[in-house]
Amino acid sequence: EAGVTQSPTHLIKTRGQQATLRCSPISGHTSVYWYQQALGLGLQFLLWYDEGEERNRGNFPPRFSGRQFPNYSSELNVNALELEDSALYLCASSLEYGTGTYEQYFGPGTRLTVT
Amino acid sequence: AQSVAQPEDQVNVAEGNPLTVKCTYSVSGNPYLFWYVQYPNRGLQFLLKYITGDNLVKGSYGFEAEFNKSQTSFHLKKPSALVSDSALYFCAVSSRGGGSYIPTFGRGTSLIVHP
């Protein structure tokens, strides 16, 4: 069974540009989560999508947005990139919906570097 | 609000010795607790979880964790460490009934196993 996949592996952008990151969940998983992992800060929750809807978002500005497609894949868009957006962006999928009891399965991440 | 503390940024242990990676949590309602491991340049991998029942939970690769409600702790343990266990370990908590079913992650503990 294929795991969570993310593309691209690395992305280099300049300040002010837009970045698009993509994620495909494990087959059968409808929930997709996005996290930012910046050095020394652990995982910061960005967004949660389920059944095509945004269910929750973390404490990030509106220039972080995304969507989930009918096949449950997802993309994360970051507009007006800032230097501090440089981080590893992780996507995870799960069977979760509102119980808190399901583990998440993570992709390998996209390393975004903003220069 | 819910939170997780991993009080040690780094744990050093000799191969063959027992290891413990500490985690304490704060949450309203019943906690759901998870441990994940992250190898270099990889996403997180699920190790084990506590939802309910027996306080001692066994997981992948010989790891186990003990839920202690009175001390609000969920320490990760392994009887005999391997060099290949060297990685970054994350504890996470979610909850229902006052907390959030979206997991909150700790900042991670780097485990280094010396040959």
GROMACS .gro file of C-alpha atoms in nm:
model
  230
    1GLU     CA    1   0.000   0.000   0.000
    2ALA     CA    2   0.143   0.337  -0.099
    3GLY     CA    3   0.207   0.586   0.178
    4VAL     CA    4   0.149   0.958   0.185
    5THR     CA    5   0.332   1.128  -0.099
    6GLN     CA    6   0.435   1.491  -0.129
    7SER     CA    7   0.576   1.699  -0.410
    8PRO     CA    8   0.807   1.863  -0.474
    9THR     CA    9   1.078   1.741  -0.240
   10HIS     CA   10   1.252   2.076  -0.243
   11LEU     CA   11   1.128   2.419  -0.342
   12ILE     CA   12   1.329   2.738  -0.361
   13LYS     CA   13   1.146   3.068  -0.392
   14THR     CA   14   1.226   3.433  -0.345
   15ARG     CA   15   1.054   3.661  -0.098
   16GLY     CA   16   0.716   3.779  -0.220
   17GLN     CA   17   0.655   3.485  -0.454
   18GLN     CA   18   0.391   3.216  -0.413
   19ALA     CA   19   0.455   2.849  -0.335
   20THR     CA   20   0.230   2.551  -0.404
   21LEU     CA   21   0.287   2.222  -0.227
   22ARG     CA   22   0.100   1.900  -0.305
   23CYS     CA   23   0.001   1.594  -0.106
   24SER     CA   24  -0.166   1.261  -0.181
   25PRO     CA   25  -0.306   1.072   0.120
   26ILE     CA   26  -0.312   0.702   0.184
   27SER     CA   27  -0.592   0.534  -0.008
   28GLY     CA   28  -0.908   0.535   0.203
   29HIS     CA   29  -0.805   0.828   0.420
   30THR     CA   30  -1.027   1.131   0.384
   31SER     CA   31  -0.854   1.362   0.632
   32VAL     CA   32  -0.544   1.556   0.534
   33TYR     CA   33  -0.340   1.774   0.770
   34TRP     CA   34  -0.065   2.024   0.697
   35TYR     CA   35   0.211   2.108   0.944
   36GLN     CA   36   0.506   2.344   0.941
   37GLN     CA   37   0.825   2.213   1.099
   38ALA     CA   38   1.067   2.497   1.148
   39LEU     CA   39   1.400   2.440   1.316
   40GLY     CA   40   1.364   2.409   1.691
   41LEU     CA   41   0.988   2.470   1.693
   42GLY     CA   42   0.847   2.121   1.656
   43LEU     CA   43   0.536   2.072   1.445
   44GLN     CA   44   0.298   2.362   1.412
   45PHE     CA   45  -0.051   2.276   1.288
   46LEU     CA   46  -0.153   2.466   0.975
   47LEU     CA   47  -0.469   2.323   0.822
   48TRP     CA   48  -0.703   2.025   0.834
   49TYR     CA   49  -0.918   1.915   0.542
   50ASP     CA   50  -1.180   1.643   0.537
   51GLU     CA   51  -1.422   1.551   0.261
   52GLY     CA   52  -1.319   1.855   0.062
   53GLU     CA   53  -1.385   2.103   0.340
   54GLU     CA   54  -1.150   2.304   0.559
   55ARG     CA   55  -1.232   2.182   0.910
   56ASN     CA   56  -0.980   2.372   1.117
   57ARG     CA   57  -0.679   2.596   1.084
   58GLY     CA   58  -0.394   2.681   1.312
   59ASN     CA   59  -0.260   3.016   1.416
   60PHE     CA   60  -0.119   3.119   1.078
   61PRO     CA   61  -0.200   3.424   0.863
   62PRO     CA   62  -0.448   3.401   0.575
   63ARG     CA   63  -0.171   3.392   0.317
   64PHE     CA   64  -0.146   3.024   0.412
   65SER     CA   65  -0.435   2.852   0.239
   66GLY     CA   66  -0.516   2.531   0.064
   67ARG     CA   67  -0.779   2.301  -0.068
   68GLN     CA   68  -0.871   1.937  -0.094
   69PHE     CA   69  -0.975   1.781  -0.419
   70PRO     CA   70  -1.248   1.519  -0.481
   71ASN     CA   71  -0.983   1.243  -0.482
   72TYR     CA   72  -0.878   1.367  -0.132
   73SER     CA   73  -0.540   1.494  -0.247
   74SER     CA   74  -0.456   1.839  -0.122
   75GLU     CA   75  -0.246   2.140  -0.196
   76LEU     CA   76  -0.106   2.407   0.030
   77ASN     CA   77  -0.055   2.756  -0.105
   78VAL     CA   78   0.164   3.014   0.060
   79ASN     CA   79   0.133   3.364  -0.082
   80ALA     CA   80   0.365   3.660  -0.038
   81LEU     CA   81   0.646   3.442   0.089
   82GLU     CA   82   0.856   3.568   0.378
   83LEU     CA   83   1.200   3.451   0.485
   84GLU     CA   84   1.057   3.295   0.802
   85ASP     CA   85   0.836   3.067   0.592
   86SER     CA   86   1.146   2.859   0.523
   87ALA     CA   87   1.071   2.522   0.681
   88LEU     CA   88   0.983   2.160   0.621
   89TYR     CA   89   0.614   2.129   0.537
   90LEU     CA   90   0.464   1.798   0.631
   91CYS     CA   91   0.139   1.650   0.513
   92ALA     CA   92  -0.037   1.374   0.707
   93SER     CA   93  -0.349   1.169   0.649
   94SER     CA   94  -0.570   0.970   0.880
   95LEU     CA   95  -0.910   0.812   0.923
   96GLU     CA   96  -0.981   1.079   1.183
   97TYR     CA   97  -1.297   1.276   1.203
   98GLY     CA   98  -1.371   1.430   1.536
   99THR     CA   99  -1.262   1.157   1.777
  100GLY     CA  100  -0.893   1.233   1.833
  101THR     CA  101  -0.812   0.863   1.854
  102TYR     CA  102  -0.661   0.796   1.514
  103GLU     CA  103  -0.290   0.813   1.440
  104GLN     CA  104  -0.160   1.016   1.150
  105TYR     CA  105   0.054   0.894   0.864
  106PHE     CA  106   0.308   1.144   0.739
  107GLY     CA  107   0.464   1.211   0.404
  108PRO     CA  108   0.837   1.283   0.364
  109GLY     CA  109   0.778   1.657   0.349
  110THR     CA  110   0.858   1.946   0.118
  111ARG     CA  111   1.157   2.159   0.213
  112LEU     CA  112   1.071   2.519   0.128
  113THR     CA  113   1.354   2.768   0.118
  114VAL     CA  114   1.277   3.136   0.078
  115THR     CA  115   1.566   3.361  -0.025
  116ALA     CA  116  -0.587   2.448   2.559
  117GLN     CA  117  -0.373   2.138   2.548
  118SER     CA  118   0.003   2.113   2.559
  119VAL     CA  119   0.289   1.866   2.558
  120ALA     CA  120   0.628   1.903   2.720
  121GLN     CA  121   0.933   1.704   2.630
  122PRO     CA  122   1.176   1.829   2.892
  123GLU     CA  123   1.491   1.692   2.730
  124ASP     CA  124   1.614   1.826   2.397
  125GLN     CA  125   1.857   1.535   2.375
  126VAL     CA  126   1.896   1.195   2.537
  127ASN     CA  127   2.220   1.000   2.515
  128VAL     CA  128   2.236   0.627   2.587
  129ALA     CA  129   2.480   0.346   2.519
  130GLU     CA  130   2.376   0.064   2.291
  131GLY     CA  131   2.225  -0.221   2.490
  132ASN     CA  132   2.119   0.001   2.779
  133PRO     CA  133   1.756   0.084   2.853
  134LEU     CA  134   1.626   0.416   2.724
  135THR     CA  135   1.356   0.655   2.839
  136VAL     CA  136   1.226   0.959   2.654
  137LYS     CA  137   1.005   1.174   2.873
  138CYS     CA  138   0.671   1.335   2.793
  139THR     CA  139   0.422   1.519   3.010
  140TYR     CA  140   0.093   1.663   2.896
  141SER     CA  141  -0.183   1.900   2.993
  142VAL     CA  142  -0.536   1.857   2.857
  143SER     CA  143  -0.898   1.898   2.951
  144GLY     CA  144  -1.087   1.574   2.936
  145ASN     CA  145  -0.945   1.232   2.864
  146PRO     CA  146  -0.609   1.240   2.686
  147TYR     CA  147  -0.522   1.045   2.376
  148LEU     CA  148  -0.145   1.011   2.360
  149PHE     CA  149   0.086   0.927   2.072
  150TRP     CA  150   0.455   0.876   2.004
  151TYR     CA  151   0.612   0.933   1.663
  152VAL     CA  152   0.968   0.897   1.538
  153GLN     CA  153   1.138   1.103   1.269
  154TYR     CA  154   1.453   0.987   1.092
  155PRO     CA  155   1.669   1.244   0.908
  156ASN     CA  156   1.503   1.392   0.601
  157ARG     CA  157   1.191   1.183   0.655
  158GLY     CA  158   0.839   1.240   0.775
  159LEU     CA  159   0.714   1.119   1.113
  160GLN     CA  160   0.634   0.752   1.168
  161PHE     CA  161   0.372   0.637   1.418
  162LEU     CA  162   0.513   0.424   1.702
  163LEU     CA  163   0.231   0.370   1.950
  164LYS     CA  164  -0.073   0.527   2.113
  165TYR     CA  165  -0.275   0.522   2.432
  166ILE     CA  166  -0.648   0.569   2.401
  167THR     CA  167  -0.792   0.372   2.691
  168GLY     CA  168  -0.735   0.048   2.882
  169ASP     CA  169  -0.402  -0.095   2.995
  170ASN     CA  170  -0.161   0.179   3.101
  171LEU     CA  171   0.134   0.000   2.939
  172VAL     CA  172   0.122   0.026   2.563
  173LYS     CA  173   0.346  -0.172   2.331
  174GLY     CA  174   0.436  -0.046   1.987
  175SER     CA  175   0.666  -0.086   1.692
  176TYR     CA  176   1.039  -0.175   1.705
  177GLY     CA  177   1.024  -0.292   2.068
  178PHE     CA  178   0.915   0.043   2.209
  179GLU     CA  179   0.660   0.077   2.486
  180ALA     CA  180   0.511   0.362   2.684
  181GLU     CA  181   0.342   0.392   3.019
  182PHE     CA  182   0.046   0.618   3.077
  183ASN     CA  183   0.046   0.771   3.425
  184LYS     CA  184  -0.265   0.974   3.488
  185SER     CA  185  -0.163   1.112   3.827
  186GLN     CA  186   0.168   1.239   3.693
  187THR     CA  187   0.019   1.334   3.353
  188SER     CA  188   0.306   1.155   3.184
  189PHE     CA  189   0.352   0.921   2.891
  190HIS     CA  190   0.720   0.825   2.884
  191LEU     CA  191   0.859   0.621   2.596
  192LYS     CA  192   1.081   0.327   2.689
  193LYS     CA  193   1.283   0.048   2.536
  194PRO     CA  194   1.466  -0.220   2.735
  195SER     CA  195   1.773  -0.235   2.511
  196ALA     CA  196   1.868   0.052   2.279
  197LEU     CA  197   2.005   0.006   1.929
  198VAL     CA  198   2.222   0.249   1.734
  199SER     CA  199   1.948   0.246   1.470
  200ASP     CA  200   1.707   0.393   1.727
  201SER     CA  201   1.891   0.724   1.698
  202ALA     CA  202   1.631   0.970   1.572
  203LEU     CA  203   1.398   1.253   1.674
  204TYR     CA  204   1.103   1.148   1.889
  205PHE     CA  205   0.778   1.339   1.921
  206CYS     CA  206   0.504   1.301   2.178
  207ALA     CA  207   0.154   1.423   2.090
  208VAL     CA  208  -0.178   1.463   2.271
  209SER     CA  209  -0.534   1.502   2.154
  210SER     CA  210  -0.864   1.491   2.339
  211ARG     CA  211  -1.237   1.518   2.328
  212GLY     CA  212  -1.463   1.700   2.568
  213GLY     CA  213  -1.271   2.019   2.622
  214GLY     CA  214  -0.948   1.954   2.438
  215SER     CA  215  -0.885   1.934   2.067
  216TYR     CA  216  -0.899   1.623   1.857
  217ILE     CA  217  -0.627   1.775   1.644
  218PRO     CA  218  -0.303   1.655   1.806
  219THR     CA  219  -0.064   1.895   1.970
  220PHE     CA  220   0.298   1.790   1.931
  221GLY     CA  221   0.590   1.842   2.163
  222ARG     CA  222   0.910   2.001   2.037
  223GLY     CA  223   1.081   1.666   2.002
  224THR     CA  224   1.367   1.486   2.176
  225SER     CA  225   1.677   1.382   1.989
  226LEU     CA  226   1.782   1.032   2.092
  227ILE     CA  227   2.145   0.943   2.033
  228VAL     CA  228   2.250   0.583   2.091
  229HIS     CA  229   2.626   0.538   2.112
  230PRO     CA  230   2.790   0.213   1.996
   0.00000   0.00000   0.00000
